[in-house]
Short mmCIF file of C-alpha atoms in Angstrom, two decimals:
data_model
loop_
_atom_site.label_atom_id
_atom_site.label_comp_id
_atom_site.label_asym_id
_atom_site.label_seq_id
_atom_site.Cartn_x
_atom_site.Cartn_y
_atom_site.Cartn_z
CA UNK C 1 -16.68 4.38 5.48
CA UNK C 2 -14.36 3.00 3.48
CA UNK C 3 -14.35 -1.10 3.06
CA UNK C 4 -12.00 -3.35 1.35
CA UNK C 5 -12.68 -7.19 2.19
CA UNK C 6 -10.19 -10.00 1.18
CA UNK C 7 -11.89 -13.55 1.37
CA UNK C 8 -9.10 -15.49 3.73
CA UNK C 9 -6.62 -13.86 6.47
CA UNK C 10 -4.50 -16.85 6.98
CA UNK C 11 -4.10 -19.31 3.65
CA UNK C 12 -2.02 -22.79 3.77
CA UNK C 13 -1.40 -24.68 0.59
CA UNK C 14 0.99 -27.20 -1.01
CA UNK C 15 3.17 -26.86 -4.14
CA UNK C 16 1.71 -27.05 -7.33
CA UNK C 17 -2.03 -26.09 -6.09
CA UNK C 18 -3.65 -23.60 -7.87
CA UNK C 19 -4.98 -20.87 -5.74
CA UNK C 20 -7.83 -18.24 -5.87
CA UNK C 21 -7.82 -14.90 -3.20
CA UNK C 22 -10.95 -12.62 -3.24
CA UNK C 23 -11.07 -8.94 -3.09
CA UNK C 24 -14.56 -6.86 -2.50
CA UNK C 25 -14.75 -3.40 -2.94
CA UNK C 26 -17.59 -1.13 -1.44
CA UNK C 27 -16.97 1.84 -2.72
CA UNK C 28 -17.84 1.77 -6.55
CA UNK C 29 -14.10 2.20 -7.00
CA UNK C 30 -13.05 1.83 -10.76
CA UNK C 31 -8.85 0.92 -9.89
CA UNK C 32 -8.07 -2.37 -7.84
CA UNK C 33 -4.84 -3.43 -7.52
CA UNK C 34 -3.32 -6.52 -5.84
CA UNK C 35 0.44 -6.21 -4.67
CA UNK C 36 2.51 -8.54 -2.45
CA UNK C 37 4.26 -7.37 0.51
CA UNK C 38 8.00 -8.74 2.00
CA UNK C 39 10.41 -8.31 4.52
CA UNK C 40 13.60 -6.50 3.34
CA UNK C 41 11.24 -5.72 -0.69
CA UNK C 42 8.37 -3.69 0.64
CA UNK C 43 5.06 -3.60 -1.63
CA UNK C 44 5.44 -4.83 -5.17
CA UNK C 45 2.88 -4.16 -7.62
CA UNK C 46 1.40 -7.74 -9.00
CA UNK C 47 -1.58 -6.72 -10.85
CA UNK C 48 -4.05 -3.81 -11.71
CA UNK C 49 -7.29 -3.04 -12.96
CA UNK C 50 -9.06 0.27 -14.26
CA UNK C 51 -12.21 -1.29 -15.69
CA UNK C 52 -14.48 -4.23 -15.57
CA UNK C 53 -12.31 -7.30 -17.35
CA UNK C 54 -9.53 -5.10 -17.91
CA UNK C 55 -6.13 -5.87 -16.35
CA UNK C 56 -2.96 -4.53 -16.64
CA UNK C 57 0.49 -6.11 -15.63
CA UNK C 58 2.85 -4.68 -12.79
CA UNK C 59 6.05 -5.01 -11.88
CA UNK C 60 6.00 -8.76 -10.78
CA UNK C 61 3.24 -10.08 -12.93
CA UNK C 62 5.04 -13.71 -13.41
CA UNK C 63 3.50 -16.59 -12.28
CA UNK C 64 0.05 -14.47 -11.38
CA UNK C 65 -2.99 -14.14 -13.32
CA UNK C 66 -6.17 -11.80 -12.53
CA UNK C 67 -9.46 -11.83 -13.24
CA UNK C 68 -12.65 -8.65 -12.80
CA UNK C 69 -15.93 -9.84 -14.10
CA UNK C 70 -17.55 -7.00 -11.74
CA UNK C 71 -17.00 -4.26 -10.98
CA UNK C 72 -16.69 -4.59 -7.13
CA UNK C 73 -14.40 -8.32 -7.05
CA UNK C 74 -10.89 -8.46 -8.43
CA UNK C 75 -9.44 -11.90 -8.37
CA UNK C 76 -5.81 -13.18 -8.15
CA UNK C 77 -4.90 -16.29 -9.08
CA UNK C 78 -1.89 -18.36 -8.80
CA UNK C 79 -1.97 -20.86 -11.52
CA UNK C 80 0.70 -23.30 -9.87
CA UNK C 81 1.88 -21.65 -6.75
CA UNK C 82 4.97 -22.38 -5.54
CA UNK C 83 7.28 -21.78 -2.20
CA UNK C 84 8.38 -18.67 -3.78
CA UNK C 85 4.54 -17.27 -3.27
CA UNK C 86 4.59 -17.68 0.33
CA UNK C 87 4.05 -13.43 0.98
CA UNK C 88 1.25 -10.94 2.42
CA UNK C 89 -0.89 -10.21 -0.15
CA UNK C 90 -2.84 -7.00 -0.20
CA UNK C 91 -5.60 -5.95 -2.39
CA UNK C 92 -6.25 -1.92 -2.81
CA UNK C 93 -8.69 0.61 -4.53
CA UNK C 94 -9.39 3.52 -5.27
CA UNK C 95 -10.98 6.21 -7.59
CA UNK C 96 -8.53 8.10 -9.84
CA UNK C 97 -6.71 10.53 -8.15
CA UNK C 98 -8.06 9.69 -4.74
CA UNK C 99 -5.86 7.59 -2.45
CA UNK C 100 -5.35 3.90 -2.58
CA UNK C 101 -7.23 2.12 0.18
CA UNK C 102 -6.47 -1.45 1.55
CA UNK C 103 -7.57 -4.66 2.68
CA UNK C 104 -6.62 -6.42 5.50
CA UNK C 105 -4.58 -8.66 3.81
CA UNK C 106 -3.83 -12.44 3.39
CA UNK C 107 -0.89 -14.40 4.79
CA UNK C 108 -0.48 -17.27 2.27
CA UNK C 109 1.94 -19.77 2.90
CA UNK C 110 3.02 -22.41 0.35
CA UNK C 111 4.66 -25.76 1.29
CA UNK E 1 19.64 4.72 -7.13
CA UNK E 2 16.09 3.34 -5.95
CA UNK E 3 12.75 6.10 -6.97
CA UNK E 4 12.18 6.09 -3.30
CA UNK E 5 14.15 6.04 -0.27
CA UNK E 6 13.27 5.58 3.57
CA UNK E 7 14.77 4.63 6.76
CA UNK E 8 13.85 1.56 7.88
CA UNK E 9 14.53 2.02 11.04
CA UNK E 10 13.43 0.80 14.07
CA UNK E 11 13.05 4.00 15.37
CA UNK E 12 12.58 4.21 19.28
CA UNK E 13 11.19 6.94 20.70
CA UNK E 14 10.03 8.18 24.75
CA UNK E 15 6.26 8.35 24.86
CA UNK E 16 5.26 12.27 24.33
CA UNK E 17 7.90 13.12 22.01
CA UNK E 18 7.70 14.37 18.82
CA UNK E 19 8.98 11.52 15.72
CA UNK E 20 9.74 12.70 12.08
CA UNK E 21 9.44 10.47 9.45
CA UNK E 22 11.03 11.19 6.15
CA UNK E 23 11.25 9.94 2.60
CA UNK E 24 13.59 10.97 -0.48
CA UNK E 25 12.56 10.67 -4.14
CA UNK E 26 14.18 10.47 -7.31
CA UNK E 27 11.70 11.41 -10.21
CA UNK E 28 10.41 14.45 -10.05
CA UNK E 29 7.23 14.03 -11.64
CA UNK E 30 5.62 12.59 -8.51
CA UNK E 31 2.95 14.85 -7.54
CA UNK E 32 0.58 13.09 -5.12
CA UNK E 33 2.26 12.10 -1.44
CA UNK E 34 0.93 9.71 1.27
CA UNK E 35 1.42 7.67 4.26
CA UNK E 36 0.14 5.14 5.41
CA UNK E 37 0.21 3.15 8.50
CA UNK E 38 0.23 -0.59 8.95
CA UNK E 39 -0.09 -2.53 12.11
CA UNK E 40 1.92 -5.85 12.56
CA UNK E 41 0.01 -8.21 10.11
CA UNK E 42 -2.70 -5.88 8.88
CA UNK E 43 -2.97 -3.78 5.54
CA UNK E 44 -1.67 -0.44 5.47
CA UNK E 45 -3.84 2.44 6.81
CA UNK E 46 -3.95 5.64 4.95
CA UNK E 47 -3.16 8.91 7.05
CA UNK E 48 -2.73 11.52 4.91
CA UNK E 49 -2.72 12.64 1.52
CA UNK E 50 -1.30 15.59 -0.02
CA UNK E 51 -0.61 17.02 -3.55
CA UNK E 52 2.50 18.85 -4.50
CA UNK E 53 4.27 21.04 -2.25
CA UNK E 54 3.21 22.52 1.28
CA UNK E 55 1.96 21.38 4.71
CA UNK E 56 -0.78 19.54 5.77
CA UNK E 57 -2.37 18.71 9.27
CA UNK E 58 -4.82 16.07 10.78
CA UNK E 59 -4.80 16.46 14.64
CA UNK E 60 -1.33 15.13 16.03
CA UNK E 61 -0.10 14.43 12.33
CA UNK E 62 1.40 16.86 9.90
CA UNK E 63 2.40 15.80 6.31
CA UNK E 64 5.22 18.10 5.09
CA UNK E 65 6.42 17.69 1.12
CA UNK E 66 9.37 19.70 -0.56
CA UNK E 67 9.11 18.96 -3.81
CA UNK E 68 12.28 21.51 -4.27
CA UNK E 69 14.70 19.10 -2.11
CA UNK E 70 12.22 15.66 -3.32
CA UNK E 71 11.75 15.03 0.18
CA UNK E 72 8.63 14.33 2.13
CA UNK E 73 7.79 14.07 5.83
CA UNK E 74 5.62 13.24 8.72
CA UNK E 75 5.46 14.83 11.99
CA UNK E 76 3.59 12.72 15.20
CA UNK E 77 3.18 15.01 17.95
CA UNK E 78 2.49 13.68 21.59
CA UNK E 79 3.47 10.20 20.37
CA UNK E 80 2.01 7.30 21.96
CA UNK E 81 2.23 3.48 22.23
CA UNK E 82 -0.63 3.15 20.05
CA UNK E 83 1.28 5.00 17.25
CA UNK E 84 3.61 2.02 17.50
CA UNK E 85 3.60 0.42 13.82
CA UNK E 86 5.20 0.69 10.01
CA UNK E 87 5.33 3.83 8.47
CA UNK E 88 4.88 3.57 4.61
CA UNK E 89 5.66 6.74 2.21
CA UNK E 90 3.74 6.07 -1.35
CA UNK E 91 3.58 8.51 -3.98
CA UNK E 92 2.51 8.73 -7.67
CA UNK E 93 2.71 10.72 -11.13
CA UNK E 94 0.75 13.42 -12.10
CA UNK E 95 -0.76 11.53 -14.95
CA UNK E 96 -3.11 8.97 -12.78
CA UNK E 97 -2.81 10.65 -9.26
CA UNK E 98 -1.76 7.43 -8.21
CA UNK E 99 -4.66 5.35 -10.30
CA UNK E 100 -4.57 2.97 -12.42
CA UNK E 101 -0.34 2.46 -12.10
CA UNK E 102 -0.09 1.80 -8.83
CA UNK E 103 1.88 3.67 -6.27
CA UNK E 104 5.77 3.56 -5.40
CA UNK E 105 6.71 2.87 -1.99
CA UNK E 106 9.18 3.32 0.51
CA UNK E 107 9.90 -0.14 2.43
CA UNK E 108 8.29 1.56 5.66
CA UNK E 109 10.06 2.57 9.02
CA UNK E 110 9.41 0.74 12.06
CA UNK E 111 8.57 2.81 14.69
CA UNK E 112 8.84 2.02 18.69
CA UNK E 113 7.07 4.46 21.16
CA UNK E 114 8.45 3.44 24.83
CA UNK E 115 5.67 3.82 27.07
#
């Protein structure tokens, strides 16, 4: 069974924090992706990654950084976060050519 | 003209009908359909999966892509209240199979199933 785990559900935190979410992968998948989901935009691709410390930007990579050390754990990391953040952030991952599969999600909100 | 179009919605619908979902794309070398399902404040689901043309079915679902007309749907039979949720069409390029470049959306379509 397929199992992607995201460290927090529900995230509050203030302007100008810097700000870590978690992603675990079970699945010895070598693609993990973070996007950011919003009303009225849909999913927008933040981040991905195809290989232990590799990283490549997506469509909305400002303001975002990443980090993979291992294999399984993807990172995403708001440097300075701001109210502009606030979103649903969803991690995915998959194998190439397989289907992208999804965490449950975080609901940060910054204020 | 946005790479992926979809309805969305809400879309209300009598318990026990049947519900078609549909998406429209723009660049034609998308080759790997899905959709996904996502429940008010959880990820999306995945459904089905389905590369290039023709049908496929998973018990009261049935993934349909045209790649002729760049149109894609999906077909709920004996819809229920459970089936209540966001409907997401994704799809992706032949070259990763929707890897390492991420997928392209459609903004979902809310869908209502009146008990």
């Amino acid at each position: 069974d397929v199992k992607v785990t995201q460290s927090s559900r529900y995230l509050v935190k203030r302007t100008g924090e810097k700000v870590f979410l978690e992603c675990v992968q079970d699945m010895d998948h070598e693609n993990m992706f973070w996007y950011r989901q919003d009303p009225g935009l849909g999913l927008r691709l933040i981040y991905f990654s195809y290989d232990v410390k590799m990283k490549e930007k997506g469509d909305i990579p400002e303001g975002y950084s990443v980090s993979r050390e291992k294999k399984e754990r993807f990172s995403l990391i708001l440097e300075s976060a701001s109210t502009n953040q606030t979103s649903m952030y969803l991690c995915a991952s998959n194998r190439p050519f397989w289907p992208q599969y999804f965490g449950p999600g975080t609901r940060l909100t910054v204020l | 003209q946005k790479e992926v179009e979809q309805d969305p919605g809400p879309l209300s619908v009598p318990e026990g009908a049947i519900v078609s979902l549909n998406c429209t794309y723009s660049n034609s070398a998308f080759q790997y359909f899905m959709w996904y399902r996502q429940y008010s404040r959880k990820g999306p689901e995945l459904l089905m999966y389905t590369y290039s043309s023709g049908n496929k079915e998973d018990g009261r679902f049935t993934a349909q892509v045209d790649k002729s007309s760049k149109y894609i749907s999906l077909f709920i039979r004996d819809s229920q209240p459970s089936d209540s949720a966001t409907y997401l069409c994704a799809m992706s390029g032949a070259k990763t199979g929707g890897g390492a470049d991420g997928l392209t959306f459609g903004k979902g379509t809310h869908l209502i199933i009146q008990p």
